[in-house]
Structures are given as structure tokens and as C-alpha cells.
mmCIF file of C-alpha atoms in Angstrom:
data_model
loop_
_atom_site.group_PDB
_atom_site.id
_atom_site.type_symbol
_atom_site.label_atom_id
_atom_site.label_comp_id
_atom_site.label_asym_id
_atom_site.label_seq_id
_atom_site.Cartn_x
_atom_site.Cartn_y
_atom_site.Cartn_z
ATOM 1 C CA ARG A 297 0.102 -0.095 -0.110
ATOM 2 C CA THR A 298 1.115 3.481 -0.998
ATOM 3 C CA ALA A 299 1.922 6.834 0.642
ATOM 4 C CA ALA A 300 -0.921 8.206 -1.635
ATOM 5 C CA GLN A 301 -3.500 5.449 -1.375
ATOM 6 C CA ASP A 302 -3.105 5.832 2.770
ATOM 7 C CA ALA A 303 -3.425 9.659 2.405
ATOM 8 C CA ALA A 304 -6.393 9.315 0.595
ATOM 9 C CA ALA A 305 -8.234 6.842 3.169
ATOM 10 C CA ALA A 306 -7.242 9.289 5.685
ATOM 11 C CA ALA A 307 -8.945 11.897 3.582
ATOM 12 C CA ARG A 308 -11.969 9.630 3.111
ATOM 13 C CA ALA A 309 -12.233 9.133 6.697
ATOM 14 C CA ASP A 310 -11.768 12.786 7.919
ATOM 15 C CA ALA A 311 -14.877 13.537 5.262
ATOM 16 C CA ALA A 312 -16.816 11.046 6.732
ATOM 17 C CA THR A 313 -16.182 12.280 10.260
ATOM 18 C CA ALA A 314 -16.953 15.921 9.233
ATOM 19 C CA GLU A 315 -20.186 14.522 7.633
ATOM 20 C CA ALA A 316 -21.334 12.841 10.538
ATOM 21 C CA ALA A 317 -20.506 16.077 12.547
ATOM 22 C CA ARG A 318 -22.573 18.328 10.104
ATOM 23 C CA SER A 319 -25.339 15.761 10.158
ATOM 24 C CA ALA A 320 -25.454 15.802 14.113
ATOM 25 C CA ALA A 321 -25.219 19.565 14.111
ATOM 26 C CA GLU A 322 -28.147 19.887 11.895
ATOM 27 C CA THR A 323 -30.115 17.563 13.507
ATOM 28 C CA ASP A 324 -29.452 19.105 17.028
ATOM 29 C CA ALA A 325 -30.398 22.304 15.021
ATOM 30 C CA VAL A 326 -33.662 21.105 14.220
ATOM 31 C CA ALA A 327 -34.221 20.204 17.581
ATOM 32 C CA LEU A 328 -33.300 23.122 19.278
ATOM 33 C CA ALA A 329 -35.122 25.502 16.860
ATOM 34 C CA GLY A 330 -38.446 23.956 18.906
ATOM 35 C CA GLU A 331 -37.090 25.111 22.107
ATOM 36 C CA VAL A 332 -39.334 28.163 23.065
ATOM 37 C CA ARG A 333 -37.084 29.145 26.416
ATOM 38 C CA PRO A 334 -34.146 30.915 24.425
ATOM 39 C CA ALA A 335 -36.973 32.715 22.477
ATOM 40 C CA GLU A 336 -38.757 34.125 25.310
ATOM 41 C CA LEU A 337 -35.808 35.194 26.872
ATOM 42 C CA LEU A 338 -34.651 37.328 23.777
ATOM 43 C CA GLY A 339 -38.427 38.602 23.112
ATOM 44 C CA LEU A 340 -38.460 37.112 19.539
ATOM 45 C CA ASP A 341 -41.055 34.732 17.946
ATOM 46 C CA GLU A 342 -38.645 32.244 17.152
ATOM 47 C CA ILE A 343 -34.887 31.546 16.834
ATOM 48 C CA ARG A 344 -32.511 30.117 14.345
ATOM 49 C CA PRO A 345 -29.989 28.094 16.308
ATOM 50 C CA ASP A 346 -27.722 27.795 13.602
ATOM 51 C CA THR A 347 -26.994 31.265 13.427
ATOM 52 C CA ASP A 348 -28.321 32.227 17.163
ATOM 53 C CA ALA A 349 -26.098 29.643 19.126
ATOM 54 C CA GLY A 350 -23.440 32.219 20.740
ATOM 55 C CA LEU A 351 -26.248 35.074 21.786
ATOM 56 C CA VAL A 352 -28.707 32.330 23.435
ATOM 57 C CA VAL A 353 -25.659 30.608 25.255
ATOM 58 C CA ASP A 354 -24.761 34.291 26.658
ATOM 59 C CA THR A 355 -28.834 34.765 27.301
ATOM 60 C CA LEU A 356 -29.047 31.668 29.027
ATOM 61 C CA THR A 357 -25.995 32.414 30.952
ATOM 62 C CA THR A 358 -27.239 35.868 32.071
ATOM 63 C CA ALA A 359 -30.849 34.064 33.451
ATOM 64 C CA ILE A 360 -28.818 31.588 35.081
ATOM 65 C CA ARG A 361 -26.733 33.860 37.062
ATOM 66 C CA GLY A 362 -30.131 36.068 38.004
ATOM 67 C CA ALA A 363 -31.910 32.695 39.158
ATOM 68 C CA GLU A 364 -28.903 31.704 41.250
ATOM 69 C CA ARG A 365 -28.878 35.374 42.828
ATOM 70 C CA GLU A 366 -32.724 35.149 43.708
ATOM 71 C CA ARG A 367 -31.922 31.409 44.947
ATOM 72 C CA THR A 368 -29.380 32.849 47.320
ATOM 73 C CA THR A 369 -31.608 35.298 48.389
ATOM 74 C CA LEU A 370 -34.252 33.577 49.148
ATOM 75 C CA HIS A 371 -32.419 30.828 51.074
ATOM 76 C CA GLY A 372 -31.142 33.750 53.087
ATOM 77 C CA ASP A 373 -34.663 34.522 54.284
ATOM 78 C CA GLN A 374 -36.062 31.095 54.351
ATOM 79 C CA ARG A 375 -32.862 30.585 57.204
ATOM 80 C CA ARG A 376 -34.228 33.947 58.885
ATOM 81 C CA ASP A 377 -38.082 33.173 58.840
ATOM 82 C CA GLU A 378 -37.333 29.313 60.145
ATOM 83 C CA ARG A 379 -35.183 30.843 62.924
ATOM 84 C CA ALA A 380 -38.170 33.036 63.591
ATOM 85 C CA LEU A 381 -40.817 30.409 63.197
ATOM 86 C CA ALA A 382 -38.516 28.151 65.954
ATOM 87 C CA ALA A 383 -38.323 30.956 68.189
ATOM 88 C CA LEU A 384 -42.123 31.125 68.386
ATOM 89 C CA GLY A 385 -42.647 27.752 69.531
ATOM 90 C CA ASP A 386 -45.753 25.643 68.518
ATOM 91 C CA GLY A 387 -48.490 27.759 70.059
ATOM 92 C CA GLY A 388 -48.949 30.096 73.482
ATOM 93 C CA LEU A 389 -46.373 31.787 75.089
ATOM 94 C CA LEU A 390 -42.891 30.887 75.331
ATOM 95 C CA PRO A 391 -41.511 29.508 79.015
ATOM 96 C CA ASP A 392 -39.708 32.202 80.944
ATOM 97 C CA PRO A 393 -35.826 31.733 80.601
ATOM 98 C CA THR A 394 -34.092 29.259 83.293
ATOM 99 C CA GLU A 395 -32.895 32.628 84.857
ATOM 100 C CA ILE A 396 -36.104 33.909 86.068
ATOM 101 C CA GLU A 397 -37.505 30.438 86.918
ATOM 102 C CA ASP A 398 -34.997 30.117 89.303
ATOM 103 C CA VAL A 399 -35.574 33.439 90.822
ATOM 104 C CA LEU A 400 -39.306 32.566 91.304
ATOM 105 C CA ALA A 401 -38.723 29.195 92.674
ATOM 106 C CA VAL A 402 -36.601 30.593 95.530
ATOM 107 C CA LEU A 403 -38.741 32.985 96.216
ATOM 108 C CA GLU A 404 -42.110 30.910 96.323
ATOM 109 C CA ALA A 405 -40.274 28.299 98.480
ATOM 110 C CA ALA A 406 -39.752 31.590 100.918
ATOM 111 C CA GLY A 407 -43.421 32.127 100.563
ATOM 112 C CA ILE A 408 -43.378 35.484 98.377
ATOM 113 C CA THR A 409 -45.597 36.136 95.838
ATOM 114 C CA ALA A 410 -43.912 37.126 92.712
ATOM 115 C CA TRP A 411 -44.099 36.902 88.489
ATOM 116 C CA SER A 412 -41.811 37.321 86.008
ATOM 117 C CA GLY A 413 -42.378 40.731 84.259
ATOM 118 C CA ARG A 414 -43.611 38.805 81.010
ATOM 119 C CA ARG A 415 -46.339 36.643 82.310
ATOM 120 C CA TYR A 416 -47.370 39.798 84.224
ATOM 121 C CA LEU A 417 -46.978 41.943 81.112
ATOM 122 C CA ALA A 418 -49.136 39.712 79.356
ATOM 123 C CA LYS A 419 -52.385 40.453 81.430
ATOM 124 C CA LEU A 420 -52.202 44.206 80.445
ATOM 125 C CA PRO A 421 -54.123 45.902 77.855
ATOM 126 C CA ALA A 422 -52.248 45.576 74.496
ATOM 127 C CA PRO A 423 -51.700 49.710 74.558
ATOM 128 C CA ASP A 424 -50.551 49.422 78.103
ATOM 129 C CA ARG A 425 -48.145 46.353 77.149
ATOM 130 C CA GLU A 426 -46.550 48.513 74.242
ATOM 131 C CA THR A 427 -46.188 50.994 76.294
ATOM 132 C CA VAL A 428 -44.370 49.165 79.462
ATOM 133 C CA LEU A 429 -42.083 47.658 76.820
ATOM 134 C CA ALA A 430 -41.130 50.758 75.674
ATOM 135 C CA ARG A 431 -40.442 52.450 79.382
ATOM 136 C CA LEU A 432 -39.873 49.484 81.162
ATOM 137 C CA PRO A 433 -38.053 47.068 79.634
ATOM 138 C CA HIS A 434 -35.866 45.919 82.237
ATOM 139 C CA LEU A 435 -38.836 45.066 84.389
ATOM 140 C CA ALA A 436 -40.745 43.762 81.659
ATOM 141 C CA GLY A 437 -37.942 40.926 81.289
ATOM 142 C CA GLY A 438 -36.915 40.366 85.028
ATOM 143 C CA VAL A 439 -39.261 39.533 88.142
ATOM 144 C CA LEU A 440 -42.213 41.554 89.807
ATOM 145 C CA LEU A 441 -43.207 41.173 93.568
ATOM 146 C CA ASN A 442 -46.892 41.627 94.408
ATOM 147 C CA ASP A 443 -46.128 43.395 97.542
ATOM 148 C CA ALA A 444 -43.376 45.839 97.585
ATOM 149 C CA ARG A 445 -42.992 45.078 101.513
ATOM 150 C CA ASP A 446 -41.486 41.941 100.579
ATOM 151 C CA ALA A 447 -38.279 43.603 98.894
ATOM 152 C CA GLU A 448 -36.022 43.111 101.529
ATOM 153 C CA ARG A 449 -36.845 39.772 102.513
ATOM 154 C CA ALA A 450 -36.694 38.869 98.574
ATOM 155 C CA ARG A 451 -33.388 40.312 98.492
ATOM 156 C CA ALA A 452 -32.371 38.343 101.619
ATOM 157 C CA GLU A 453 -33.754 34.678 100.378
ATOM 158 C CA LEU A 454 -32.004 35.516 96.831
ATOM 159 C CA ASP A 455 -28.490 36.629 97.919
ATOM 160 C CA ALA A 456 -28.646 33.512 99.969
ATOM 161 C CA ALA A 457 -29.658 30.983 97.284
ATOM 162 C CA ARG A 458 -26.356 32.439 95.137
ATOM 163 C CA LEU A 459 -27.864 31.788 91.743
ATOM 164 C CA LEU A 460 -25.476 33.700 89.950
ATOM 165 C CA PRO A 461 -27.909 34.051 86.902
ATOM 166 C CA ALA A 462 -26.161 34.111 83.739
ATOM 167 C CA CYS A 463 -28.071 37.272 82.526
ATOM 168 C CA LEU A 464 -29.092 40.333 84.910
ATOM 169 C CA VAL A 465 -32.281 39.927 86.397
ATOM 170 C CA ALA A 466 -34.090 43.116 87.624
ATOM 171 C CA VAL A 467 -36.569 42.677 90.579
ATOM 172 C CA GLY A 468 -39.318 45.452 91.123
ATOM 173 C CA THR A 469 -43.021 45.707 91.856
ATOM 174 C CA THR A 470 -46.305 44.692 89.831
ATOM 175 C CA ALA A 471 -47.504 48.315 90.915
ATOM 176 C CA ALA A 472 -44.086 49.774 89.430
ATOM 177 C CA LEU A 473 -45.142 48.294 85.916
ATOM 178 C CA ARG A 474 -47.926 50.614 84.835
ATOM 179 C CA ALA A 475 -48.414 52.139 81.447
ATOM 180 C CA ASP A 476 -48.013 55.848 83.386
ATOM 181 C CA ALA A 477 -44.718 55.245 84.969
ATOM 182 C CA ASP A 478 -41.629 57.291 83.875
ATOM 183 C CA ALA A 479 -39.433 56.075 81.314
ATOM 184 C CA ALA A 480 -36.091 54.251 82.624
ATOM 185 C CA PRO A 481 -33.312 56.569 82.082
ATOM 186 C CA GLY A 482 -30.735 56.055 79.478
ATOM 187 C CA ILE A 483 -33.198 54.296 77.024
ATOM 188 C CA ASP A 484 -33.229 55.384 73.742
ATOM 189 C CA PHE A 485 -35.302 52.198 72.428
ATOM 190 C CA VAL A 486 -35.946 48.952 72.667
ATOM 191 C CA VAL A 487 -35.365 46.168 69.959
ATOM 192 C CA PRO A 488 -38.867 44.766 69.209
ATOM 193 C CA PRO A 489 -39.329 41.475 71.243
ATOM 194 C CA ASN A 490 -40.590 38.280 69.882
ATOM 195 C CA PRO A 491 -44.385 38.657 70.518
ATOM 196 C CA ALA A 492 -44.713 34.911 72.114
ATOM 197 C CA LEU A 493 -43.024 36.315 75.194
ATOM 198 C CA HIS A 494 -46.262 38.318 76.179
ATOM 199 C CA ASP A 495 -48.770 38.178 73.555
ATOM 200 C CA GLU A 496 -50.561 35.009 72.591
ATOM 201 C CA GLU A 497 -52.787 36.553 69.994
ATOM 202 C CA ALA A 498 -49.754 38.412 68.004
ATOM 203 C CA ALA A 499 -47.626 35.546 68.089
ATOM 204 C CA GLU A 500 -50.032 33.576 66.519
ATOM 205 C CA GLN A 501 -50.588 36.331 63.643
ATOM 206 C CA VAL A 502 -46.686 36.204 63.197
ATOM 207 C CA ARG A 503 -46.631 32.572 63.037
ATOM 208 C CA VAL A 504 -49.443 32.303 60.593
ATOM 209 C CA ARG A 505 -47.664 34.864 58.046
ATOM 210 C CA LEU A 506 -44.360 33.540 58.448
ATOM 211 C CA VAL A 507 -46.091 29.694 57.764
ATOM 212 C CA ASP A 508 -47.307 31.004 54.600
ATOM 213 C CA GLU A 509 -44.572 33.229 53.749
ATOM 214 C CA THR A 510 -42.093 30.372 54.138
ATOM 215 C CA THR A 511 -44.301 27.871 52.205
ATOM 216 C CA GLU A 512 -44.778 30.184 49.481
ATOM 217 C CA ARG A 513 -40.871 30.550 49.232
ATOM 218 C CA ALA A 514 -40.078 26.826 49.491
ATOM 219 C CA ALA A 515 -42.429 26.691 46.299
ATOM 220 C CA ARG A 516 -40.466 29.207 44.603
ATOM 221 C CA LEU A 517 -37.179 27.492 45.783
ATOM 222 C CA ALA A 518 -38.148 24.573 43.969
ATOM 223 C CA GLU A 519 -39.643 26.267 40.891
ATOM 224 C CA LEU A 520 -35.954 27.930 40.392
ATOM 225 C CA GLU A 521 -34.406 24.871 41.016
ATOM 226 C CA THR A 522 -36.054 23.355 38.124
ATOM 227 C CA VAL A 523 -35.594 25.957 35.915
ATOM 228 C CA LEU A 524 -31.806 26.472 36.925
ATOM 229 C CA ASP A 525 -31.546 22.639 35.977
ATOM 230 C CA ASP A 526 -33.342 23.296 32.546
ATOM 231 C CA ASP A 527 -31.683 26.125 31.584
ATOM 232 C CA ARG A 528 -27.943 24.675 32.209
ATOM 233 C CA ARG A 529 -29.262 21.789 30.206
ATOM 234 C CA LEU A 530 -30.200 23.856 27.244
ATOM 235 C CA ARG A 531 -27.274 26.001 27.528
ATOM 236 C CA ASP A 532 -24.921 23.392 27.525
ATOM 237 C CA ARG A 533 -26.601 22.081 24.108
ATOM 238 C CA PHE A 534 -26.569 25.241 22.368
ATOM 239 C CA ALA A 535 -22.997 25.390 23.392
ATOM 240 C CA ALA A 536 -21.999 22.024 22.043
ATOM 241 C CA LEU A 537 -23.825 23.592 18.750
ATOM 242 C CA ARG A 538 -21.810 26.794 18.791
ATOM 243 C CA ASP A 539 -18.771 24.861 19.327
ATOM 244 C CA ARG A 540 -19.834 22.600 16.368
ATOM 245 C CA ARG A 541 -20.619 25.478 14.036
ATOM 246 C CA PRO A 542 -18.835 28.599 14.747
#
């Protein structure tokens, strides 16, 4: 077999490969012409895959990046609201912190009637509750003695108990927790607390709203995952066509 024959055989093989590639590209172009997503993104009635492949790849890449940004934002919002739902609990008022419960247990054992500030706050009318929270947050989150005359004995009992709470626990009286009380000095504002601390109705309203929002957001996230998967596959197909027929 001569060199000329070898060269001719190689040329025929190259021609066959090229023809197969051309035929495959035409088949892909026909299939891709029926895809509506690129035309929607470009605002066209239809596209010509053989000439528009590069533009479609760029357009799909932009759409994918936008969907990924939206997904990242939604995941952040979802984590935030899931934390809020966990903080709200399953219903009713949240329990007092351990530090407050420990103080109340010492006072109860000593025969001193006392309330947690949050529980007492829950008994007030809603308008008064908001005012008290803004003016006396330390007492709203602390412990309230039913009788001011018990203050010295309560102090002695708590000193003897050596609870050493991990947070500051202010002790006052129920009489001090009123809407017309002067605001405590040095307080500019109070970060809105979890409504489940003192208002069952408000907590339930927030809980319902968050459940609805997280459900809707989860549905959108699932939709985005489907769109992203479809757009990535479509982009890969148009990129392959573009590379075969530059």
C-alpha cells in the first residue's frame, strides 16, 4: 500500500467524520429550534439555532446567574424566617428563661408571691403593654413582687441562694409596671421582642404569616431549581452546537 493510498484513505475518513458532525449539528439545530425558552428570553417569536447559538448561550448564562442570585436571597430569607418560627414555638407563650424560673422558685419557697415580668405583662391591655415595654423593659423582662414590703426579704433570700444567673435579672413590683410610669433613664429604644413572650394573639398572627411566607418561598425555590436545571442543560446543548458550527 502506497503513501498516496494511505493519504486518500485518511482523507475519506476525515470527510466521513466531518459529514457525521455536520449531520449531527443539523439534527441538533432542528431539535433546538423547537425550544421556546431562548425565544422567550430574547423576546423573539423564534430563533435560528445555527446562527443564534452564541447569543442564546450568553442569554441563558445571564438568566442562570440571575436565578442563582434570587435563590441565594430566598435561602437567606428562608433561614431567617425558620429561625423566627422556631423562636415562636408551637403555640401559646414561650417559657421564661431558666434564670427567671430559678429566681421565682426561690421566692416561692420563701412564701413570697412574685411574677415573671413577661407573664404579668401578658395580663395588661395591648396598648398598655407596648407602652410598658418601651418605658420599663428591664422590669418587663425581670421579676415582679406582688407586695413591695417583701423586697428586703426577697433580696435576702436571693442573696443566700447564690443563683449567679448568666444574665441580669431586675426585681421590682407589680405596682411599678404601669403604663403611666416614667421611662427608665438611658433607654433610647427597645428592639421589638418576640411577641410569643407576652402576647399569644400577636404571636399566632406572626406565626401564621411566617408559615405562609415560608411555604410560598419553598415553592419558589423548588421552581427555581427546576428552571436552573433546565436552563443549564439547554445552555450546554446550544454551546455544543455553537462549538461545532462556529
